[in-house]
mmCIF file of C-alpha atoms in Angstrom:
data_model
loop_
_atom_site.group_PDB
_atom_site.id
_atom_site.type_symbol
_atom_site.label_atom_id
_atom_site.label_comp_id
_atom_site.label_asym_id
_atom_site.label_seq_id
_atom_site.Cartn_x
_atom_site.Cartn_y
_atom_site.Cartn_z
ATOM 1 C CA UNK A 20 -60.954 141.770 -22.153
ATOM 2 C CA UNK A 21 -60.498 138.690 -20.128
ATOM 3 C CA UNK A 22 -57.417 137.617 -22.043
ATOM 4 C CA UNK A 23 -55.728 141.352 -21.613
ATOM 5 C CA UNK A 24 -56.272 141.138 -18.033
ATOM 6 C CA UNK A 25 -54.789 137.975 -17.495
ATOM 7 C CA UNK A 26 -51.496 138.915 -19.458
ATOM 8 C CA UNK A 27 -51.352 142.105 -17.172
ATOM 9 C CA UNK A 28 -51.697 140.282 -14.049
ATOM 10 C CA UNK A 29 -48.696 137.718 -15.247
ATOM 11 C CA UNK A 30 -46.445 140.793 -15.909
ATOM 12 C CA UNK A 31 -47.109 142.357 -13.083
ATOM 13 C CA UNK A 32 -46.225 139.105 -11.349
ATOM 14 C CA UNK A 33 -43.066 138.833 -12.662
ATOM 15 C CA UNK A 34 -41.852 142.337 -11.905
ATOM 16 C CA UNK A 35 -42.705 141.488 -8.038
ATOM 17 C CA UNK A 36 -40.760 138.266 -8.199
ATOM 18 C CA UNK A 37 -37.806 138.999 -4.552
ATOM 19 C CA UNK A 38 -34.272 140.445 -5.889
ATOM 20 C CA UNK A 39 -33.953 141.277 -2.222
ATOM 21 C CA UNK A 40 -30.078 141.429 -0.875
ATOM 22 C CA UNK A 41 -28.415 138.223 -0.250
ATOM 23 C CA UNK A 42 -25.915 137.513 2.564
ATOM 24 C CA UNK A 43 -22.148 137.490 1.694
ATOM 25 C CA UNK A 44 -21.947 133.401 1.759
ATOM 26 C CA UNK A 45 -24.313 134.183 -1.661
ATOM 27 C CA UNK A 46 -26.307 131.635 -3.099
ATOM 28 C CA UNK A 47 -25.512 129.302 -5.907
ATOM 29 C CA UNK A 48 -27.692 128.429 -8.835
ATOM 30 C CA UNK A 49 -28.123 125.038 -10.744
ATOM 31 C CA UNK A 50 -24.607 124.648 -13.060
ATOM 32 C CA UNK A 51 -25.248 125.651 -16.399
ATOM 33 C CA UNK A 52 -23.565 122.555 -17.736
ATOM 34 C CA UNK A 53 -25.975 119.619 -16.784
ATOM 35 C CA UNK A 54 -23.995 115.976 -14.952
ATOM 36 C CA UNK A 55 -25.844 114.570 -18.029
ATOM 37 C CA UNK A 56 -22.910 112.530 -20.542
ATOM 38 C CA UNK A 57 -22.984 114.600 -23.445
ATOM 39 C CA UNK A 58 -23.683 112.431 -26.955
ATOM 40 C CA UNK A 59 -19.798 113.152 -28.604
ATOM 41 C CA UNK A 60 -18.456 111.598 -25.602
ATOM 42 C CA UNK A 61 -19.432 108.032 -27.173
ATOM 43 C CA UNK A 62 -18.123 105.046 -24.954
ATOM 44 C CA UNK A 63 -15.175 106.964 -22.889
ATOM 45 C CA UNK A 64 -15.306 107.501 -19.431
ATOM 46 C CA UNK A 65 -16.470 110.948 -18.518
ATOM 47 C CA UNK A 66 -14.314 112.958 -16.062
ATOM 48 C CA UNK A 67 -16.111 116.559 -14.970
ATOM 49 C CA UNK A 68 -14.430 119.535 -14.509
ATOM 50 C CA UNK A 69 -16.194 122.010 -11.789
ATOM 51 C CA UNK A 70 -15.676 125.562 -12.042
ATOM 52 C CA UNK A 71 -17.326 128.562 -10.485
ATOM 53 C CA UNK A 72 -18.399 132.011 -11.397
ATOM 54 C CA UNK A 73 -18.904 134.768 -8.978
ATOM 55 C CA UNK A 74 -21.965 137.692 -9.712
ATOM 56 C CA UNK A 75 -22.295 140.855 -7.514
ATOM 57 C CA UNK A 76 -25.365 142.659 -7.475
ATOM 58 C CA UNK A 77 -23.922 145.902 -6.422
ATOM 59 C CA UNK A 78 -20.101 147.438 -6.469
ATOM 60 C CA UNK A 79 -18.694 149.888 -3.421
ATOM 61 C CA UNK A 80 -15.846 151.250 -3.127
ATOM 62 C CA UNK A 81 -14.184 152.216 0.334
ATOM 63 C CA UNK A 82 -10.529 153.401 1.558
ATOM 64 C CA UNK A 83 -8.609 151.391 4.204
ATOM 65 C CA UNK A 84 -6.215 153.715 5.970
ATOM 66 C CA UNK A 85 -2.964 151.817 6.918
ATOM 67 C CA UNK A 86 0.148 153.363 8.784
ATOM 68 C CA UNK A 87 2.784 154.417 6.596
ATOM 69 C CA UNK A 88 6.493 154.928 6.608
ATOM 70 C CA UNK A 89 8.306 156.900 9.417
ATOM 71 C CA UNK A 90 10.880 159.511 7.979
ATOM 72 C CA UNK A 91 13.801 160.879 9.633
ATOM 73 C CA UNK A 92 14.559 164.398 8.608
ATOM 74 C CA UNK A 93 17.458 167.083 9.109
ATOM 75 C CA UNK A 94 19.900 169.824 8.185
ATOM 76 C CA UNK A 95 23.491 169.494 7.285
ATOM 77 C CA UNK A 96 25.726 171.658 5.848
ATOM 78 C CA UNK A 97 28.054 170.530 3.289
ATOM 79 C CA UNK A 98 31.971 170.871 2.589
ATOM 80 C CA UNK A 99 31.007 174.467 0.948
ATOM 81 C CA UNK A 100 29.571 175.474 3.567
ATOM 82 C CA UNK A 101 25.703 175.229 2.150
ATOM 83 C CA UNK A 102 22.706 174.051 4.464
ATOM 84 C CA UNK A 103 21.012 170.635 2.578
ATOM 85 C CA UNK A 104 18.294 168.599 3.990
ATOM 86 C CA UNK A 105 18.137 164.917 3.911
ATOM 87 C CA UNK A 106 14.760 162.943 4.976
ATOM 88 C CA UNK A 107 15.639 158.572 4.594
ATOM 89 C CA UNK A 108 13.651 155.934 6.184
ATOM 90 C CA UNK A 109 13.792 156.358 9.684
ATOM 91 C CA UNK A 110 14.340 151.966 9.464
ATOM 92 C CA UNK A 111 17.026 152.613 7.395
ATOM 93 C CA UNK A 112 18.664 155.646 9.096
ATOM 94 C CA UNK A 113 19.888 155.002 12.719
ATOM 95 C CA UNK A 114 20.570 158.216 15.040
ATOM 96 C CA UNK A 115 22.032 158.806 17.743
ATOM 97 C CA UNK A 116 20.613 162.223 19.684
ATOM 98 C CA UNK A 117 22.179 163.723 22.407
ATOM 99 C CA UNK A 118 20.911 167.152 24.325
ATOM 100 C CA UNK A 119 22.496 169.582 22.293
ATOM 101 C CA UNK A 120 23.946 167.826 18.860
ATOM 102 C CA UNK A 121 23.106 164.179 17.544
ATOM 103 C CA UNK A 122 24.919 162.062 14.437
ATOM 104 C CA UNK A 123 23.166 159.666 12.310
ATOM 105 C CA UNK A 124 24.320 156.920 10.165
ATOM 106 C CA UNK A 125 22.570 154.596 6.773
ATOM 107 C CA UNK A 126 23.816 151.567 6.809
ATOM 108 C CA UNK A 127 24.130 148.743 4.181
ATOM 109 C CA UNK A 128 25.345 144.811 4.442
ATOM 110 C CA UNK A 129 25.707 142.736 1.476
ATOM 111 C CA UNK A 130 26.585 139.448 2.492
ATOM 112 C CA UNK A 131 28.699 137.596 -0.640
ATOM 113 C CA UNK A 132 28.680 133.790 0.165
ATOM 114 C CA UNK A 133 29.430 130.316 -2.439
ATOM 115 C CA UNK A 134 26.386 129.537 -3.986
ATOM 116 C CA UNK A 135 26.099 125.477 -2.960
ATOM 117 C CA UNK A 136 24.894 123.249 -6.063
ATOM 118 C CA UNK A 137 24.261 124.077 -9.684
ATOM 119 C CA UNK A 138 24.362 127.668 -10.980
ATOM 120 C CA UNK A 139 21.954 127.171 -13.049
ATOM 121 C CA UNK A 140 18.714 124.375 -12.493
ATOM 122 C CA UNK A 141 18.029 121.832 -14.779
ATOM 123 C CA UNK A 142 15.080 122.156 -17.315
ATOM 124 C CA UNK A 143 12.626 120.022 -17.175
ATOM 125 C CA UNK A 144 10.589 119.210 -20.089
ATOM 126 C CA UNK A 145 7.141 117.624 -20.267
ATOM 127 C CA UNK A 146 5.243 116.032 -23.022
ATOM 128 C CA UNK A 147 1.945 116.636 -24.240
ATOM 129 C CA UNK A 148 -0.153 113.475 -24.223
ATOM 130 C CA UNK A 149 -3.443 113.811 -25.833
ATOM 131 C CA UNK A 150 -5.877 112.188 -23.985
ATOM 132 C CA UNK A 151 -8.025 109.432 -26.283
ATOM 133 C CA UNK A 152 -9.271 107.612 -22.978
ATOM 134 C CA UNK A 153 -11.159 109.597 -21.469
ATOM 135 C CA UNK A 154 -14.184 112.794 -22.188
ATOM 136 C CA UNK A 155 -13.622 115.673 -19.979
ATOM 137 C CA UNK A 156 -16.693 118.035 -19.710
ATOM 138 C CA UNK A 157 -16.645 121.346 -17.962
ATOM 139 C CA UNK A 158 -19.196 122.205 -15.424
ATOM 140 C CA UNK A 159 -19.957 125.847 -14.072
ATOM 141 C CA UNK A 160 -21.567 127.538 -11.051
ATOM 142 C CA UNK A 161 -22.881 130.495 -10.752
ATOM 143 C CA UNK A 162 -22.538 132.194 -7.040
ATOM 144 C CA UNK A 163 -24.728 135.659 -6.909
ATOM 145 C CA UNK A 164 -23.113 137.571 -3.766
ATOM 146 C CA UNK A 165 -24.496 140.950 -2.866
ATOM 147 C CA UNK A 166 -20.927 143.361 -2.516
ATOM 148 C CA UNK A 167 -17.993 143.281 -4.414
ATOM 149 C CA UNK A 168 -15.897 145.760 -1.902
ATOM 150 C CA UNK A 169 -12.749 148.147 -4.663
ATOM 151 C CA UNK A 170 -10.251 148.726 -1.955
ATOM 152 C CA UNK A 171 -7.573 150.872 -1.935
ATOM 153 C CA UNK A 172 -5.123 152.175 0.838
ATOM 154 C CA UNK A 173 -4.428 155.340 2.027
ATOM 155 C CA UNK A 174 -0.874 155.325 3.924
ATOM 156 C CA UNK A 175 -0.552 157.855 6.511
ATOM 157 C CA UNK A 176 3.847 158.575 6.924
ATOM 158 C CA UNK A 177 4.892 160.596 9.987
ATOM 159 C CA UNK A 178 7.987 162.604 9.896
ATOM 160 C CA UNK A 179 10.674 163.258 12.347
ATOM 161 C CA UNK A 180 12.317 166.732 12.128
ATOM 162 C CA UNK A 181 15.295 166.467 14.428
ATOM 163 C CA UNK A 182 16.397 170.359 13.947
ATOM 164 C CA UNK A 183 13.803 171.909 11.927
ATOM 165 C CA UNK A 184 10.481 172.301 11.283
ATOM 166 C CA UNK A 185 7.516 173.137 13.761
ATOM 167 C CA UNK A 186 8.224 170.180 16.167
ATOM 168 C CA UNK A 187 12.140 169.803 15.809
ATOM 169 C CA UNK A 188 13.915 168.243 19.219
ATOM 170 C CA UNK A 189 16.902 170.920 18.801
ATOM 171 C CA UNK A 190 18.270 173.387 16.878
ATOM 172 C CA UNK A 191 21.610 171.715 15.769
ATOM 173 C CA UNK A 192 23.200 172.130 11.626
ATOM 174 C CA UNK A 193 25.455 168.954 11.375
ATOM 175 C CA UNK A 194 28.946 169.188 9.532
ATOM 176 C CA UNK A 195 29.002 167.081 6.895
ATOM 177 C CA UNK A 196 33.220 165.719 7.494
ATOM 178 C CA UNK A 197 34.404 165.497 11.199
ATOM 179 C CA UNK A 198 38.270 164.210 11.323
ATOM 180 C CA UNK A 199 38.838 161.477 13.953
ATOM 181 C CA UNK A 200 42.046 161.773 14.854
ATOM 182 C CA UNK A 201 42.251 157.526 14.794
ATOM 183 C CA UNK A 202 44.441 155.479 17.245
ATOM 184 C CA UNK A 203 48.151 157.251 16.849
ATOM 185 C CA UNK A 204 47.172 160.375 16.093
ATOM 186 C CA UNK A 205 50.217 162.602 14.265
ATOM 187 C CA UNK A 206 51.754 164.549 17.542
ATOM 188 C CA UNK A 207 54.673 166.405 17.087
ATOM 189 C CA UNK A 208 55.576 165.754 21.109
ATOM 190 C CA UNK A 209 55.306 162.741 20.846
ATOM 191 C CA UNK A 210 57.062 161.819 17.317
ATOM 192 C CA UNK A 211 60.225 164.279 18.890
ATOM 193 C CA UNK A 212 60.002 161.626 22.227
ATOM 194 C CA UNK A 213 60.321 158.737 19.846
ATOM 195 C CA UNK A 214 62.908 160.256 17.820
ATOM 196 C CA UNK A 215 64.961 161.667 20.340
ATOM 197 C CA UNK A 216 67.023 158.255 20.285
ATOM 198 C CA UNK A 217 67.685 155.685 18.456
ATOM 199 C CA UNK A 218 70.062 152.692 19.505
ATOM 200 C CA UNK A 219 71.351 151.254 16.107
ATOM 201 C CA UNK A 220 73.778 148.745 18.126
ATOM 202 C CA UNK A 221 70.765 145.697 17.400
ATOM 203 C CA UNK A 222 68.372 144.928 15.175
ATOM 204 C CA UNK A 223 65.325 145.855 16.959
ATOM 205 C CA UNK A 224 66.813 149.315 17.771
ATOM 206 C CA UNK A 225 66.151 149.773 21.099
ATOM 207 C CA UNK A 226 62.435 148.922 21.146
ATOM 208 C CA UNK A 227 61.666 151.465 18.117
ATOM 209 C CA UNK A 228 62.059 149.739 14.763
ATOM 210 C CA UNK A 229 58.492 150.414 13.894
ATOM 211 C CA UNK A 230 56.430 153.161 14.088
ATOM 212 C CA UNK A 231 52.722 153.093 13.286
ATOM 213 C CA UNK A 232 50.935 156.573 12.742
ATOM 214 C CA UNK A 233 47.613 158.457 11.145
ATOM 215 C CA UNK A 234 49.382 160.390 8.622
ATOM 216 C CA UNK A 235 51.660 159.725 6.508
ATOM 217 C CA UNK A 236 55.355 160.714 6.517
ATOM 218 C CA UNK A 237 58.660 161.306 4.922
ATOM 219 C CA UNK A 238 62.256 161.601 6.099
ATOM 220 C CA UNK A 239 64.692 164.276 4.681
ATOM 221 C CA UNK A 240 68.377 163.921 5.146
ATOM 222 C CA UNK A 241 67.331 160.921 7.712
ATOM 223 C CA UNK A 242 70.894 158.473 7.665
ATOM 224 C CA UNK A 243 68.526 154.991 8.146
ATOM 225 C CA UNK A 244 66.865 153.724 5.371
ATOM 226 C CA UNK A 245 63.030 153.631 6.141
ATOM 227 C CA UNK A 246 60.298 151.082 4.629
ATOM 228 C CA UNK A 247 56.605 151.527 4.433
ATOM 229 C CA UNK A 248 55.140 148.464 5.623
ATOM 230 C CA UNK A 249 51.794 147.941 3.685
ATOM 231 C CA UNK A 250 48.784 147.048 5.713
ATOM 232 C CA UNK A 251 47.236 143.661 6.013
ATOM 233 C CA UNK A 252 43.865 142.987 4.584
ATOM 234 C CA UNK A 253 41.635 140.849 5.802
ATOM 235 C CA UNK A 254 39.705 138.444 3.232
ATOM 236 C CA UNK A 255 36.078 138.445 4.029
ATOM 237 C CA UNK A 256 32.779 137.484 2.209
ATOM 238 C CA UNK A 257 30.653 140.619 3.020
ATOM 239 C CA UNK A 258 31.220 144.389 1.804
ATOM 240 C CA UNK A 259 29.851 147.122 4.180
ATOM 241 C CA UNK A 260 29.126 150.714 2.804
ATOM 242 C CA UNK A 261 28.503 153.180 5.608
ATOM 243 C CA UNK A 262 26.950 156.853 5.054
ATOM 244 C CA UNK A 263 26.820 158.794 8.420
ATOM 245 C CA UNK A 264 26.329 162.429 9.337
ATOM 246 C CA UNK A 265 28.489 163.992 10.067
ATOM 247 C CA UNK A 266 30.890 161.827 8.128
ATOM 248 C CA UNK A 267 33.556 160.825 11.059
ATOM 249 C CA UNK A 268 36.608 160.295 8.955
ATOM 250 C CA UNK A 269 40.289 159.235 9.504
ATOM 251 C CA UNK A 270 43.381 158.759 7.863
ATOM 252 C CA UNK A 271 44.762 155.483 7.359
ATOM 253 C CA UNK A 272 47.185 153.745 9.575
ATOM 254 C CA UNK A 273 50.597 153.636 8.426
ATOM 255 C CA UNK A 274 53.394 151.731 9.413
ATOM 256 C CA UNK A 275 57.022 152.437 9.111
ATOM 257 C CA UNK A 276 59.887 150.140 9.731
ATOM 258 C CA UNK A 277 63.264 151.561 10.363
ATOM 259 C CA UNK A 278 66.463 149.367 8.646
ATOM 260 C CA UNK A 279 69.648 149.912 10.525
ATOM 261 C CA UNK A 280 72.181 149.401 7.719
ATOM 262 C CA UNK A 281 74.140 153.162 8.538
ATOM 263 C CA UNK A 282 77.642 154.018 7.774
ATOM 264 C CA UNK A 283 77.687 155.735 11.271
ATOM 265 C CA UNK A 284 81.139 155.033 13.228
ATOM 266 C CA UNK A 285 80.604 156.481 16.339
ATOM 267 C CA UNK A 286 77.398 158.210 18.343
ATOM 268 C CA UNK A 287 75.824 160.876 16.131
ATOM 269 C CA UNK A 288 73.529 163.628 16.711
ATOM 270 C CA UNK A 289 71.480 164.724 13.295
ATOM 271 C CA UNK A 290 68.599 167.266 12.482
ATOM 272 C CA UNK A 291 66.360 166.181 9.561
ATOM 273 C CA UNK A 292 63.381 167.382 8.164
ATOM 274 C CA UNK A 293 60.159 165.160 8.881
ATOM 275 C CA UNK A 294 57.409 165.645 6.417
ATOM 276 C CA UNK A 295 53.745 164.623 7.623
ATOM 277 C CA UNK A 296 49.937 165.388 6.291
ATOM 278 C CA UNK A 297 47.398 167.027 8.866
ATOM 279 C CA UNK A 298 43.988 166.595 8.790
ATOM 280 C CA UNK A 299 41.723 169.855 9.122
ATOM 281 C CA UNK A 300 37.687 169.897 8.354
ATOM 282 C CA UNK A 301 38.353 166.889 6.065
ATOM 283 C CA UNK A 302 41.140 168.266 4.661
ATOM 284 C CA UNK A 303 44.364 167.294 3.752
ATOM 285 C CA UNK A 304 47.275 169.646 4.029
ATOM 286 C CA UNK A 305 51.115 169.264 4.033
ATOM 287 C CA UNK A 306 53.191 170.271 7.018
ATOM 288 C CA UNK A 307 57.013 169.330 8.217
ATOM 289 C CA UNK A 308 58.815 169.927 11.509
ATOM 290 C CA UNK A 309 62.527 169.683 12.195
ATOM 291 C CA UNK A 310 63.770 166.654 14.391
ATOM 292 C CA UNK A 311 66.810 165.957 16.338
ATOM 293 C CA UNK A 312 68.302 162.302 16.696
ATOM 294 C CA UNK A 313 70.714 160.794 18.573
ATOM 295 C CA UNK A 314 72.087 158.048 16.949
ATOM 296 C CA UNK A 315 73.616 154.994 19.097
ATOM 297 C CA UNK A 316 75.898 152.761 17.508
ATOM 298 C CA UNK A 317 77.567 149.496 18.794
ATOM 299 C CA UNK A 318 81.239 150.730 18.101
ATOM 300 C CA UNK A 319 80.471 153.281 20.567
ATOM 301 C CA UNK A 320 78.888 151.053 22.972
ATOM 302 C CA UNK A 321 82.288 149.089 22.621
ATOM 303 C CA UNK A 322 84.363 152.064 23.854
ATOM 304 C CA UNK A 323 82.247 152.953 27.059
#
């Protein structure tokens, strides 16, 4: 009887021993590996390698909420006529809002530069050396902590809805092409003004050997021969691409040069036909007009 009561009392005992919670710093127990140099190590010198294990008693997981992405998010209506929606990353997508309409724009810069030095970097290659100096024995720790904390993130994105939705700024429906009419916009006024006369008696015409327009042109039954002067590029090291709502688009610039080589004798008065393209809605459409030209020439400047 006396011996069962003593092995009761030692279990009991050891199920009381404190497993109580420990503070975050945790507490570290004796390395399982003992400082003592093991017997294979012989004569070498011993060099120690310390390493440490971390225990948690218990596991929790909790959610972090973090703020999101903003959105930007409107209606358009396309080149058929069709209402689309388009939400981008209101970082990405800059707009511009006014009181009743607003345009917005994505915007892109690669920047293309010489790459300095090597294309490629040199490999480097190291050899194994097997150690025969020295014994290397690992030592570990155990650190018992009391939480290890599973996060994960919950993102919360707000939205802007510039002309829809429950808290839209305005009820707008942007085109999708808007024609800019660029800086020499085709006018038939003023083309007729420039045409009116032309003083072949020098080289420069009187002023108008050029002309530099948005559309592009042709001449019918027009006595000077005409060049089209291509436009000048200029070489850089970075490539833009530019999306914007309504798309603003214009033609390109053209340039025509006028030659005065003629066969014309005396002044001369001629009506040609001048072809030009007109932009509509983003459209391109063909159109002509009829011109009249006086024609100057330097044998009749001789007679006045």
């Amino acid at each position: 009887m006396l011996f069962i009561a003593v092995f009761f009392a030692a279990c009991s005992q050891e199920e009381a021993s404190p497993t109580g919670p420990q503070d975050e710093t945790g507490e570290k127990t004796e390395p399982q590996s003992s400082g003592d140099k093991p017997e294979y190590c012989g004569d070498r010198e011993v060099i120690y390698h310390h390493d440490t294990v971390t225990v948690y008693r218990d596991t929790v997981e909790r959610v972090i909420e973090k703020e999101g992405t903003s959105y930007t998010s409107f209606l358009y209506s396309d080149s058929t006529g069709a209402i689309d929606t388009l939400t981008k990353s209101s970082v990405a997508l800059e707009c511009d809002i006014g009181e009743t309409e607003f345009s917005c724009q994505e915007q892109l810069v690669l920047v293309l530069a010489p790459i300095d030095g090597p294309a490629y970097e040199p490999v480097v290659y190291q050899e194994l050396v097997i150690d025969t100096v020295h014994c290397h024995v690992s030592i570990t720790d155990t650190v018992v902590k009391d939480t290890f904390y599973k996060e994960s993130y919950s993102y919360k994105h707000d939205t802007t809805f510039i002309n829809y939705g429950e808290n839209r700024l305005m009820d707008y429906i942007v085109p999708e092409f808007v024609y800019e009419p660029g800086e020499h916009p085709f006018d038939s006024v003023v083309i007729r003004d420039f045409f009116d006369t032309l003083d072949v008696s020098d080289s420069r015409m009187g002023g108008k050997k050029r002309l530099m327009v948005n559309s592009e042109l042709s001449f019918r039954d027009f006595p000077l021969t005409v060049l089209g002067v291509m436009p000048v590029l200029d070489a850089q090291y970075s490539y833009k691409y530019l999306k914007s709502w309504p798309e603003k688009w214009s033609p390109e610039e053209n340039t025509y040069q006028f030659e005065n080589f003629n066969e014309l004798v005396s002044d001369t008065t001629v009506t040609w036909t001048l072809g030009f393209t007109r932009y509509e809605g983003g459209r391109e459409e063909l159109d002509s007009i009829q011109v009249t030209t006086l024609f100057k020439t330097a044998r009749a400047s001789l007679g006045d």
